[in-house]
XYZ file of C-alpha atoms in Angstrom:
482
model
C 48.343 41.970 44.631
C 45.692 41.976 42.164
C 43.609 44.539 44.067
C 46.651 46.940 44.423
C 47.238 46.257 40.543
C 43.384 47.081 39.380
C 43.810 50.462 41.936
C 46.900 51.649 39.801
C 45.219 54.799 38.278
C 45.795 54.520 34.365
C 47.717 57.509 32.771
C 46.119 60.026 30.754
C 47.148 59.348 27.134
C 47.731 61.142 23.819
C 46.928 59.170 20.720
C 49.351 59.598 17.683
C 47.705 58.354 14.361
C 49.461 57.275 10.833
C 48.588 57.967 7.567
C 45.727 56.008 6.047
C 46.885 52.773 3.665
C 44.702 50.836 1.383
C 43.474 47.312 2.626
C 39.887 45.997 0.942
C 39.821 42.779 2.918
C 40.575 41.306 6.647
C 43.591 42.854 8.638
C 45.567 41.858 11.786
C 48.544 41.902 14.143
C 51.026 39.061 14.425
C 50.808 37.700 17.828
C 54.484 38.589 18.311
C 53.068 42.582 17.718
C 55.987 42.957 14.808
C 54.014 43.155 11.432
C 50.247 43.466 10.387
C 48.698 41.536 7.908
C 46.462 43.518 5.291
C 44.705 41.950 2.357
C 44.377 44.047 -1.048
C 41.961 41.995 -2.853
C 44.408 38.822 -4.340
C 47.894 40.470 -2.780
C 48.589 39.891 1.076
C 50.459 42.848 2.200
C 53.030 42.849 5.210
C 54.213 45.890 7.020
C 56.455 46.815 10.029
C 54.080 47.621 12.764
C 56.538 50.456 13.774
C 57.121 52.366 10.953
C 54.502 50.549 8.442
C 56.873 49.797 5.727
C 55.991 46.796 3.333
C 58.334 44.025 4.658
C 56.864 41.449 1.988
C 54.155 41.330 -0.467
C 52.312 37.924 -1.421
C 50.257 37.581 -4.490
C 47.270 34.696 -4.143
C 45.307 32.586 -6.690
C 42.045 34.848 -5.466
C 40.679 37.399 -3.239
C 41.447 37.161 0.523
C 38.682 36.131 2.226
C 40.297 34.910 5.874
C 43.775 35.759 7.070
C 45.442 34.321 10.452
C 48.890 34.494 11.527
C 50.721 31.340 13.208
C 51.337 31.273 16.644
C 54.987 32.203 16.402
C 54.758 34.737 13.939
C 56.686 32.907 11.329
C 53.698 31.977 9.089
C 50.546 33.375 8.023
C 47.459 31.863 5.817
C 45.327 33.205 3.733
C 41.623 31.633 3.486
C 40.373 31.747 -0.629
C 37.137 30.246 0.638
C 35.393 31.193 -3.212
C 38.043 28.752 -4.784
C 38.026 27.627 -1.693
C 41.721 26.806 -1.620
C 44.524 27.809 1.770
C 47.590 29.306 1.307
C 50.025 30.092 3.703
C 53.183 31.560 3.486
C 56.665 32.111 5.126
C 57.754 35.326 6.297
C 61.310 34.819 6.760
C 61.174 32.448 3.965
C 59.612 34.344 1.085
C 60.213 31.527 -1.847
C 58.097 29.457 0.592
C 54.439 28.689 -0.142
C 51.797 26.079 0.493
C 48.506 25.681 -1.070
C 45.772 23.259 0.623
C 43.120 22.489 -1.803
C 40.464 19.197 -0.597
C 38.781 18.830 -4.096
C 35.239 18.437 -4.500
C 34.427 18.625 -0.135
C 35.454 22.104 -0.013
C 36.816 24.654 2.803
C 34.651 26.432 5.109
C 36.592 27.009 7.515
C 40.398 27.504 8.577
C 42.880 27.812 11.575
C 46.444 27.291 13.221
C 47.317 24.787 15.740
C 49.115 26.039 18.346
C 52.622 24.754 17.366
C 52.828 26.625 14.216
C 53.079 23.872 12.084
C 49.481 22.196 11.272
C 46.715 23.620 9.698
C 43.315 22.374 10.357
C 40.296 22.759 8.183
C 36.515 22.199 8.074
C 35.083 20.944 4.810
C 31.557 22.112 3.366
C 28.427 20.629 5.567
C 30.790 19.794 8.002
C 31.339 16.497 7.057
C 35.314 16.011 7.602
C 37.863 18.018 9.714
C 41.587 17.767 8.532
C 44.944 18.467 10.377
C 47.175 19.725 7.376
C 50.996 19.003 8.438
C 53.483 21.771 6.825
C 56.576 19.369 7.737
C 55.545 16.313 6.377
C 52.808 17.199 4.050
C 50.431 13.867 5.804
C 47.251 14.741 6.776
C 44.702 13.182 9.877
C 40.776 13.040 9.221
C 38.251 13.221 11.561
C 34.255 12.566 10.272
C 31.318 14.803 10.932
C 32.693 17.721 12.869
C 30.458 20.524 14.564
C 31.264 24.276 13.303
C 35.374 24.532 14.056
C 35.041 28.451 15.027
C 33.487 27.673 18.251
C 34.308 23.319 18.517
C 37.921 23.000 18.403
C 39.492 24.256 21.308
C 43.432 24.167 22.501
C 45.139 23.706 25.948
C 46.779 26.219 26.628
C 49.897 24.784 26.502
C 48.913 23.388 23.384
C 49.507 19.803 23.877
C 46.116 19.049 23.642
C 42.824 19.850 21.133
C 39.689 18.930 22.144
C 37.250 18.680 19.200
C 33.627 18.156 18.710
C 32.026 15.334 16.487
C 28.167 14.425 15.856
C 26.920 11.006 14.690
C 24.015 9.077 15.564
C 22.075 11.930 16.701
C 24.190 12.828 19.651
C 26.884 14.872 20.063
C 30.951 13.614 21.136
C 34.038 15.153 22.638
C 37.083 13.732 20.971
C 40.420 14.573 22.892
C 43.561 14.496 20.531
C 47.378 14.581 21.472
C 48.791 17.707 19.048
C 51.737 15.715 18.852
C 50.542 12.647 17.164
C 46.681 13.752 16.200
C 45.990 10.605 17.654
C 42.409 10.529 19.830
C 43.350 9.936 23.132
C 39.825 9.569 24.571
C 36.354 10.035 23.328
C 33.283 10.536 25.201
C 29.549 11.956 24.824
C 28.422 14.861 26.033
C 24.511 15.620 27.167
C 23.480 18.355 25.068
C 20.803 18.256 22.179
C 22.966 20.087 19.763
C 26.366 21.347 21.089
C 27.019 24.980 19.928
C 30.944 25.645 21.869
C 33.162 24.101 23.401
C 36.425 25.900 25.667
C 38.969 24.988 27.558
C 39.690 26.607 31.031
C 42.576 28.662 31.801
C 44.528 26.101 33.783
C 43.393 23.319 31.247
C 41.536 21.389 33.992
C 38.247 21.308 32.800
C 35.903 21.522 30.045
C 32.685 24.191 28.900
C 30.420 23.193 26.980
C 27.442 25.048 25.981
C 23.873 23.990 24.065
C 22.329 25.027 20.919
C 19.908 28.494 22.005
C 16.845 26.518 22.228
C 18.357 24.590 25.331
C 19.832 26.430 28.024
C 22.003 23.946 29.761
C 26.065 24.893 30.755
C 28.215 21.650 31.297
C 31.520 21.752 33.062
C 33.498 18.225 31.999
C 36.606 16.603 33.122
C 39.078 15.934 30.515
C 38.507 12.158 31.388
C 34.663 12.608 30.987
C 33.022 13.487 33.958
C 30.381 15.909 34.056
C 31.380 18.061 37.057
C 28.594 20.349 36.950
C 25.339 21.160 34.959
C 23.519 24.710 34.967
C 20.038 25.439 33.546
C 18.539 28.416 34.276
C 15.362 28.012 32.791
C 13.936 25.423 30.895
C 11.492 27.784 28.093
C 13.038 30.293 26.141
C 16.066 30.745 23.822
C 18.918 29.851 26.258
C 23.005 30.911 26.114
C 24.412 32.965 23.924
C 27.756 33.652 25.129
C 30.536 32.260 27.080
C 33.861 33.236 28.527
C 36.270 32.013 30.976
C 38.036 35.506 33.252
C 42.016 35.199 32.116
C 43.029 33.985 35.789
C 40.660 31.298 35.052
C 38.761 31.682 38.525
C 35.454 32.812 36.764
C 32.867 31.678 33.873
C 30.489 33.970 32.970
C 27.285 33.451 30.499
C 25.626 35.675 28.765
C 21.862 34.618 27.489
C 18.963 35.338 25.676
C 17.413 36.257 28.633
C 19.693 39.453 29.024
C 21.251 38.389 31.727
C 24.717 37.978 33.075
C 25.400 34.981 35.213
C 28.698 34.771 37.015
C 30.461 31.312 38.239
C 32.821 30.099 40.423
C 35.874 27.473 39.414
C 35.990 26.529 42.828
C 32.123 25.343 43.825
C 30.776 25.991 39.966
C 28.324 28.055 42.194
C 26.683 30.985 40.916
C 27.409 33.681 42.690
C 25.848 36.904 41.026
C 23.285 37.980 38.281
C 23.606 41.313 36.576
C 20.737 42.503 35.004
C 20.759 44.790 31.865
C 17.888 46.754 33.184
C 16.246 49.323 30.872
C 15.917 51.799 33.801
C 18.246 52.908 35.952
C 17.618 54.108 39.422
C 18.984 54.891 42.525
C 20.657 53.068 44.488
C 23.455 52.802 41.638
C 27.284 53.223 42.068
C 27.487 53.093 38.461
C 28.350 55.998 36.277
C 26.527 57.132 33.372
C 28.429 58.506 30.607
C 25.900 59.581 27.194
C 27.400 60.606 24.160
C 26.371 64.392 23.540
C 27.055 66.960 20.720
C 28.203 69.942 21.880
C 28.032 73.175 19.889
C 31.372 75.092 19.378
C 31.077 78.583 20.645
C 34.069 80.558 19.327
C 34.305 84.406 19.494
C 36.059 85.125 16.383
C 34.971 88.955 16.496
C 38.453 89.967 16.981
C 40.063 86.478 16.189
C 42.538 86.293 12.909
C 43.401 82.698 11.967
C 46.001 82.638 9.311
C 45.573 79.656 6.345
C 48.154 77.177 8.057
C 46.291 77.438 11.425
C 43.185 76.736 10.003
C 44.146 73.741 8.054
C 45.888 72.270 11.046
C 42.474 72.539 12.816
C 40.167 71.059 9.837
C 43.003 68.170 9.741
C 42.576 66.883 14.038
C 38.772 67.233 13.709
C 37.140 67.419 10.037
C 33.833 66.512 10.774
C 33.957 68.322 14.117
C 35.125 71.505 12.375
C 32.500 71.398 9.089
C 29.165 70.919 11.789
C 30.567 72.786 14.668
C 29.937 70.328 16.907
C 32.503 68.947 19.658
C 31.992 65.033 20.479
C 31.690 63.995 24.152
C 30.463 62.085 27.125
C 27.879 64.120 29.564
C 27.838 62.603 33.473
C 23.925 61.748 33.520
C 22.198 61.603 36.782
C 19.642 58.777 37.615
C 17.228 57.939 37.446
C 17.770 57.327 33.259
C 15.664 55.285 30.469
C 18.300 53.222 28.597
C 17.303 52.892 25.017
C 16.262 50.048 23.992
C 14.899 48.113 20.708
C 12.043 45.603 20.571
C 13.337 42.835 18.528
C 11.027 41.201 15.577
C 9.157 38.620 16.438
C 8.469 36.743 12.969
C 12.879 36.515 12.579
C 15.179 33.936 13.743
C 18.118 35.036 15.905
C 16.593 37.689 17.328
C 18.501 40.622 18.406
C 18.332 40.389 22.246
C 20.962 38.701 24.507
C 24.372 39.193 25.611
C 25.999 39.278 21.814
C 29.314 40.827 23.583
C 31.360 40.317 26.012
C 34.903 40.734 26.832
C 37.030 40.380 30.196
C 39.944 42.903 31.384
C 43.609 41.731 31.765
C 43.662 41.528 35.701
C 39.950 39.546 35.691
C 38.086 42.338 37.729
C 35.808 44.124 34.956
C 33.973 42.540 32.636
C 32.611 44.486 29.617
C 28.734 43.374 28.404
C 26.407 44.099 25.259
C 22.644 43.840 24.916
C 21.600 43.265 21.745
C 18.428 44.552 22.080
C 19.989 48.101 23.794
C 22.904 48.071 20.937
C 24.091 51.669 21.673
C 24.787 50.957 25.678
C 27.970 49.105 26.896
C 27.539 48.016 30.694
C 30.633 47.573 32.337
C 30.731 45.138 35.442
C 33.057 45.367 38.537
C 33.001 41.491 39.716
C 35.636 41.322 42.633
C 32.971 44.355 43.896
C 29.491 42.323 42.342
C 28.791 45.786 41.211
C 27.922 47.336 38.197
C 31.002 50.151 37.500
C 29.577 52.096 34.372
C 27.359 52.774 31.383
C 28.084 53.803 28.214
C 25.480 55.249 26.458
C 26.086 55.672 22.415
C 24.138 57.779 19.665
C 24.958 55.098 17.097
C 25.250 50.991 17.661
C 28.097 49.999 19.390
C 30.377 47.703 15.956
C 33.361 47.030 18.067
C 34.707 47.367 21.907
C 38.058 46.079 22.793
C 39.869 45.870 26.124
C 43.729 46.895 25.877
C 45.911 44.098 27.042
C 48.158 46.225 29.239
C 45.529 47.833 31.620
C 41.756 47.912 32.350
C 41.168 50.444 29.325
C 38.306 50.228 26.282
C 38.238 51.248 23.299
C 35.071 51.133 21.196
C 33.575 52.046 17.827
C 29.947 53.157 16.462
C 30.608 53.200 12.957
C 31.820 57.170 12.736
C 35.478 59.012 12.906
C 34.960 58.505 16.959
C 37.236 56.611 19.270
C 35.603 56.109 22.393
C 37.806 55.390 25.315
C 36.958 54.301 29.104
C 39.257 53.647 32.232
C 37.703 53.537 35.522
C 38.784 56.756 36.061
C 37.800 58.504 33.308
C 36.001 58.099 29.787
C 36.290 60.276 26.470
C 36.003 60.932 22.891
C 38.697 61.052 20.555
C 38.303 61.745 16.714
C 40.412 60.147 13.890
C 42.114 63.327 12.251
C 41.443 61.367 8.182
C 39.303 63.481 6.305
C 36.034 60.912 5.667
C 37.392 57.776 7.964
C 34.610 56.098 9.383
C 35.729 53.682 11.781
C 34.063 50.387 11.290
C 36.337 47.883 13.307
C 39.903 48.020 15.391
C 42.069 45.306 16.746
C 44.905 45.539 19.787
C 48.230 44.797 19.120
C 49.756 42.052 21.747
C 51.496 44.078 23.253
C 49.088 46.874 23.475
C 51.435 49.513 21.587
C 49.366 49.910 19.009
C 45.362 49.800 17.553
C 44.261 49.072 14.302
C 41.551 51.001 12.533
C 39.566 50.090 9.686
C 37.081 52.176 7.211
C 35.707 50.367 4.250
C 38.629 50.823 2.114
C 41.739 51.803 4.058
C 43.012 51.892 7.774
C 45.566 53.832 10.013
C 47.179 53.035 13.673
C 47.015 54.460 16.530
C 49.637 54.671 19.465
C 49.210 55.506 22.820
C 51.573 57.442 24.471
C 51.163 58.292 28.247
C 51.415 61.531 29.229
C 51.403 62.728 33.012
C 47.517 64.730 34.000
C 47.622 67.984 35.228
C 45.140 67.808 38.855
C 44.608 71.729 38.464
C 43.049 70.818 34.981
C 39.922 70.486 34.314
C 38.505 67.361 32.481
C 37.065 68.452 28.937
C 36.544 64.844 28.310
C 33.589 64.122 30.457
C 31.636 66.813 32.655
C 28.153 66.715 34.536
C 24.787 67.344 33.768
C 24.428 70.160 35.582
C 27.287 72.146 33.925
């Protein structure tokens, strides 16, 4: 089933884009894909997803540093981390409001539990996490937390949080019931300095990860058992990145080492390497797809464009239009030098490693970033251990997204590009706003819609499918040799 769903060949789609609207702060879907979230300095802004109309407007104490929308779509806070105060509100109850404010320890930090109803937050220096109840206004403390963005981590069926504490020099697992926030079970974990902690798809097991100066992977048993320990090396800056596949069969870490190293859930075996090679050569099944500029070469000797014609034009492709160049991907042959960037030596967190990395819906591609080659996304094909396809970029590669429906990406460089890639095709598509410069985008859940973001104002996009032509020829990406 799951190979006959990653061989469905994706439609060919047309993009529709909105209108630009101001935002100068964080943005986002609901999970429930029916509003987005935009922040306008002090004043949360929601709109209908579908036809972007403000549904309700909140006005905060300060400017919107953090947003994040509740589980069930009912509630959404807004993180005021230079007061630093929370406040959440109601959509469907818009006299509603709460304000969490913990005095002189601060806020650094700030997210939902998965029922919708707690918030929990991480005071300055780490030295207290609280679970905030909205129902009964009581709070539960828990002393000298690690860094809640990557050590608090839900079931998924949200019964149970699993958070990580340090005292005494070592580092704990503390497993609480999100019922009761009582600890159900405590135990230490054998790491130096514990940088994330995740929960596996089926909520069997434990990953744990060590600071980069350690490389060491620990798989633990909810009841404390260290079912398996990885280190691939023992010098050098060690793991960078982690992520379970969605059906929960694979791990995969990314290091420092640039590297790729794929697990099983079964043995906890690893069963492939990929390499982020700087040359390419042949044997290769990948494709190579490099961002080109192509001149436009229009005979307008005996060509009359009236004013209406022209503007249309100048509106789908402004920049395109003004330099007379036409964005695309080329086919390259190999062998091919990826580019690459020696990272400084004399600077901490050096720019080298697997920084990104993403799975696909159905768990067969995986999607990986070298930090130290920022323009080149590698995409991996793991039911075939096989690398599927490069991506090589003029600019550095800000933000690449799988869409939740299908095994599509969607990536930005920091221009008005869109650049898309199936496994059967990959192309360029450019925002038609005068002067937007895409610097991030988000999915909706539901994969309806993407949200694009300049420096002061973003737009959607919708996909709609349209049927190809097979006696047309692909504009989008051509060969070398053409």
């Amino acid at each position: 089933m799951q190979e006959e769903l990653c061989s469905t060949p994706i439609p060919m789609v047309l993009i529709d884009f909105t209108d630009p609207y101001k935002q100068r702060g964080p943005c986002c879907f609901s999970p429930n894909a029916r509003f987005l979230a935009a922040a306008v300095d002090y004043r949360l802004v929601i709109r209908d997803v579908v036809s972007l109309k403000v549904v309700q407007l909140y006005t905060c104490v300060d400017k919107i540093s953090y947003i994040e929308w509740a589980l069930d779509s009912e509630y959404v806070l807004c993180g005021l981390y230079k007061r630093p105060i929370i406040q959440a509100w109601s959509i469907t109850q818009p006299e509603w409001t709460c304000k969490i404010d913990d005095g002189p320890a601060g806020i650094a930090y700030a997210r939902w539990s998965p029922d919708s109803r707690h918030i929990l937050t991480t005071s300055d220096f780490h030295l207290r996490l609280t679970v905030w109840s909205l129902l009964s206004t009581a709070c539960v403390h828990m002393q000298w937390p690690k860094h809640a963005s990557k050590c608090v981590s839900f079931t998924r069926d949200g019964k149970f949080a699993a958070i990580c504490t340090r005292r005494d020099g070592k580092d704990y697992i503390n497993l609480l019931s999100c019922h009761t926030w009582e600890v159900m079970g405590t135990f230490s974990v054998d790491t130096i300095d514990l940088s994330g902690i995740e929960w596996s798809p089926d909520d069997s097991s434990l990953v744990i990860w060590d600071s980069p100066i350690e490389y060491k992977v620990l798989i633990y048993s909810p009841d404390g058992r260290c079912l398996f320990k990885y280190q691939a090396y023992e010098s050098g800056l060690g793991v960078k990145t982690v992520s379970w596949s969605p059906c929960g069969q694979y791990l995969v870490v990314g290091s420092y080492d640039q590297m790729l190293r794929a697990f099983n859930h079964l043995t906890w075996k690893n069963f492939a390497e990929f390499m982020h090679a700087p040359t390419l050569r042949n044997p290769c099944a990948a494709t190579v797809f490099k961002e080109v500029d192509e001149l436009l070469q229009l005979d307008v000797s005996e060509l009359y464009l009236n004013d209406e014609f022209t503007h249309d034009m100048k509106g789908s492709h402004p920049e395109n239009i003004a330099e007379g160049q036409l964005v695309k991907y080329k086919v390259i042959d190999l062998p091919i030098t990826v580019p690459t960037q020696k990272p400084a030596a004399d600077k901490p967190n050096p720019k080298q490693g697997i920084g990104l990395l993403s799975w696909s819906r159905d768990s067969q591609y995986v999607f990986s970033r070298n930090d130290s080659m920022p323009n080149v996304l590698w995409v991996w094909d793991i039911l075939h251990l096989k690398l599927a396809a490069v991506l090589i970029q003029k600019e550095a590669i800000r933000i690449a997204a799988w869409d939740p429906t299908c095994s599509r990406i969607v990536m930005c460089t920091g221009n008005s590009q869109l650049y898309i890639w199936s496994p059967t095709r990959a192309c360029c598509v450019c925002v038609p706003i005068p002067n937007f410069v895409v610097s991030d985008l988000k999915w909706s859940s539901d994969g309806s819609h993407l949200l694009l973001k300049d420096q002061d104002h973003f737009c959607c996009a919708s996909m709609i499918p349209s049927i190809p032509d097979p006696k047309e020829e692909e504009i989008s990406v051509s060969s070398e040799g053409d």
